[in-house]
Structures are given as structure tokens and as C-alpha cells.
């Protein structure tokens, strides 16, 4: 199927079997995520302990990256998705009934692991199912769906919490995860690119064989992930430092997110037509420049302008990290490779907030912003070298085949 053109039937299949359940699952996930710290405090945790419980979500996603690749390879994308979504629902139930914050932390860690399986299985399915000429558009749409679900989730969570209390958000997440599991059970089988009778491969062998890819293209993608993650970590701190209240800060984020949500398909279309670096490099330059201008933002209007620029860079680059990983993935051992790719890029995302916190403690928020800006600019140059050039787009390769 990867050499065929993308038909309306293919898009309908993706919409019903991939995009719809992803949106459902992320609505529930997004409803719960902002409430984890509050739930931990409600169970007697201190502020530091609550922060640790929240961090277990990201730790679980990193720890679960490599096992997720093995699970997706052994079970196949469909069964791995359904199983992980059921585990999601079970972990949400444990969190809802948690008698103390330790049990809550275990449930949150399991959520992180299961989300890693969901992400890798969906990426692997889209990579196999979608023709190469439309891969970036399909994966950018998946990235946009992540954003849409994460945007709607907190709003839905606020509504159900108002009506039914704090634990109601977990019941919403249980319902959406189970609904997503039922829909995902209808995922079609895909034709594998691997030759029939190919010998099974092991995770360690795939990681060794593609170590140079992780250390070159993967480092560039990790830098992009770091810059993206820094937006959510740095903007609230800067808003507080210039005297904005919670409502004004939320308005700034809403404006940035609105720009973010409108551009994902445009970015994917540009990548399919012009090559991956035609989007990855400008996105990094835009976000790096915005962080470089952040120390000059002394008012809400100035911060809003920076936030809009970050929304632009983040929006057009939706799906670019997944697309770069899918392009580099081998036909044999694809899920194991994507697991290593997720681990590599996930480390970049985890390092961003840690670096900002450290620099803010020993220097200043301005220094942290300039450090992120430097990573954005250097990362752009790195990706210019290692990502596919404009003349090497999937469309041009397909046309010349």
C-alpha cells in the first residue's frame, strides 16, 4: 500500500480507526493530567511529593519506550493499541480509588508506560498504512489530533469536576479510553514492507544497527522536542515575573494554542511536497527567535506576541518528529526502531524543563530563554544537514521511481 496514492477511503479509514479514538483517549487523558497534582495533595502529599507524582507520567513514558516497541512488535499494532487502552482505563480506575498518593503514583507511572505503547503502535500503523507521498500529512494530522484532544480535555475535565467532583474526571477518562479501545479494535490489517519469511529481529540489534541515526537525525529531533517542551515550562514563569495573573496567563496560552491548532495540516503538506527540512528548519528558527526575544517581553502584549510566534513554529512542525522517525525506520524491526526514536526524542523533551529550572535557579529566566533560543538555532543548522533536503521530498522520490 505504501506505493499507492492516498484515496478518500484511506483517509476515511484513518479518521475512524486512528484519529477518532486518539481524540477520545486524549480528551480523557487531558482531563486528568492537570488534576494529578491536586489529587495527590487531596491524598495527603506535600507539594514536593505531588510534583514527584506528576513527574512519574513522563518517567513512565521514557521507561516504557523500549518495552513498548517490543510489545507492539509481538502483538501487532491493533492488539497493542486495544490492550494499552484497556490498561489506561484500569490505571485511571486505580487512580480514582487510590487510598494514598503512593498508589496514585504507581497508577500514573503505568499511564505513562501505556501511553508509550499507544503512541508507538499508532505511529507504526500510520507509517505502514499511508503511502509515502502522504506520510507527513497523515502524521501531522495525528500530531494535530494530539493537540486537539489535549486542548479539549482540560475543558471537559473542568466541566465534569464542577458537576461531579475531582474523581469524576477519572471516570470520564475511563469511558473515553474504553471507547477508544472498542473503536481501535476495528483497525484494518496492513501489508508489511518486510519480505515474507524475514527472520525476527531483537531490540538490541536494531538499536545498534541504527545508532548513528539516533546520534545524528535523532539528536536534531530531540532538540526540536526540547524547544517545544520549553514553551510550556518557560512561558508561565515569565508571565508571573512580569506580573500577569492566572487569567491573563491562560489567555496568552489559549491564543498560542489556537494558532498551533490551525497549522498542522499545512506543515504536513509542505513536508510532503518540499521535503522534511523545509518545515523542520524554519520551525526551529521561528521558535528559537521567539525565545531569544522573550527577555524583551515586559508586558502582556509583548508576551502574547512571543506566544503567537511559538504557536506558529509549533503548529507547522506538528508531526515532524514522527515523520522523521518513520522515514528513517527500517521495514524489518520498525516498531523497535520507533521505540528507540521515541526514547531519544523523549529525553530531549524531558531535559527542557529541567534545564530551564536549573538555569533559572543559578542565573535568571532570561538566561534560560537565551539557552533555549541557542538550542533552537543550533538545532535548525543540525536538522538542515541531517534532514531530507527540499529536492528529496517523498513526492519527488516517488515521481522518479
JSON list of C-alpha atoms in Angstrom, two decimals, residues 140 188 197 254 285 292 308:
[
{"chain": "A", "resi": 140, "resn": "UNK", "atom": "CA", "xyz": [0.97, 15.80, 11.04]},
{"chain": "A", "resi": 188, "resn": "UNK", "atom": "CA", "xyz": [-7.55, -2.92, 9.41]},
{"chain": "A", "resi": 197, "resn": "UNK", "atom": "CA", "xyz": [9.83, -15.15, 5.98]},
{"chain": "A", "resi": 254, "resn": "UNK", "atom": "CA", "xyz": [-5.09, 30.00, 24.60]},
{"chain": "A", "resi": 285, "resn": "UNK", "atom": "CA", "xyz": [14.37, 29.15, 13.64]},
{"chain": "A", "resi": 292, "resn": "UNK", "atom": "CA", "xyz": [15.54, 34.96, 22.01]},
{"chain": "A", "resi": 308, "resn": "UNK", "atom": "CA", "xyz": [1.82, 33.57, 18.98]}
]
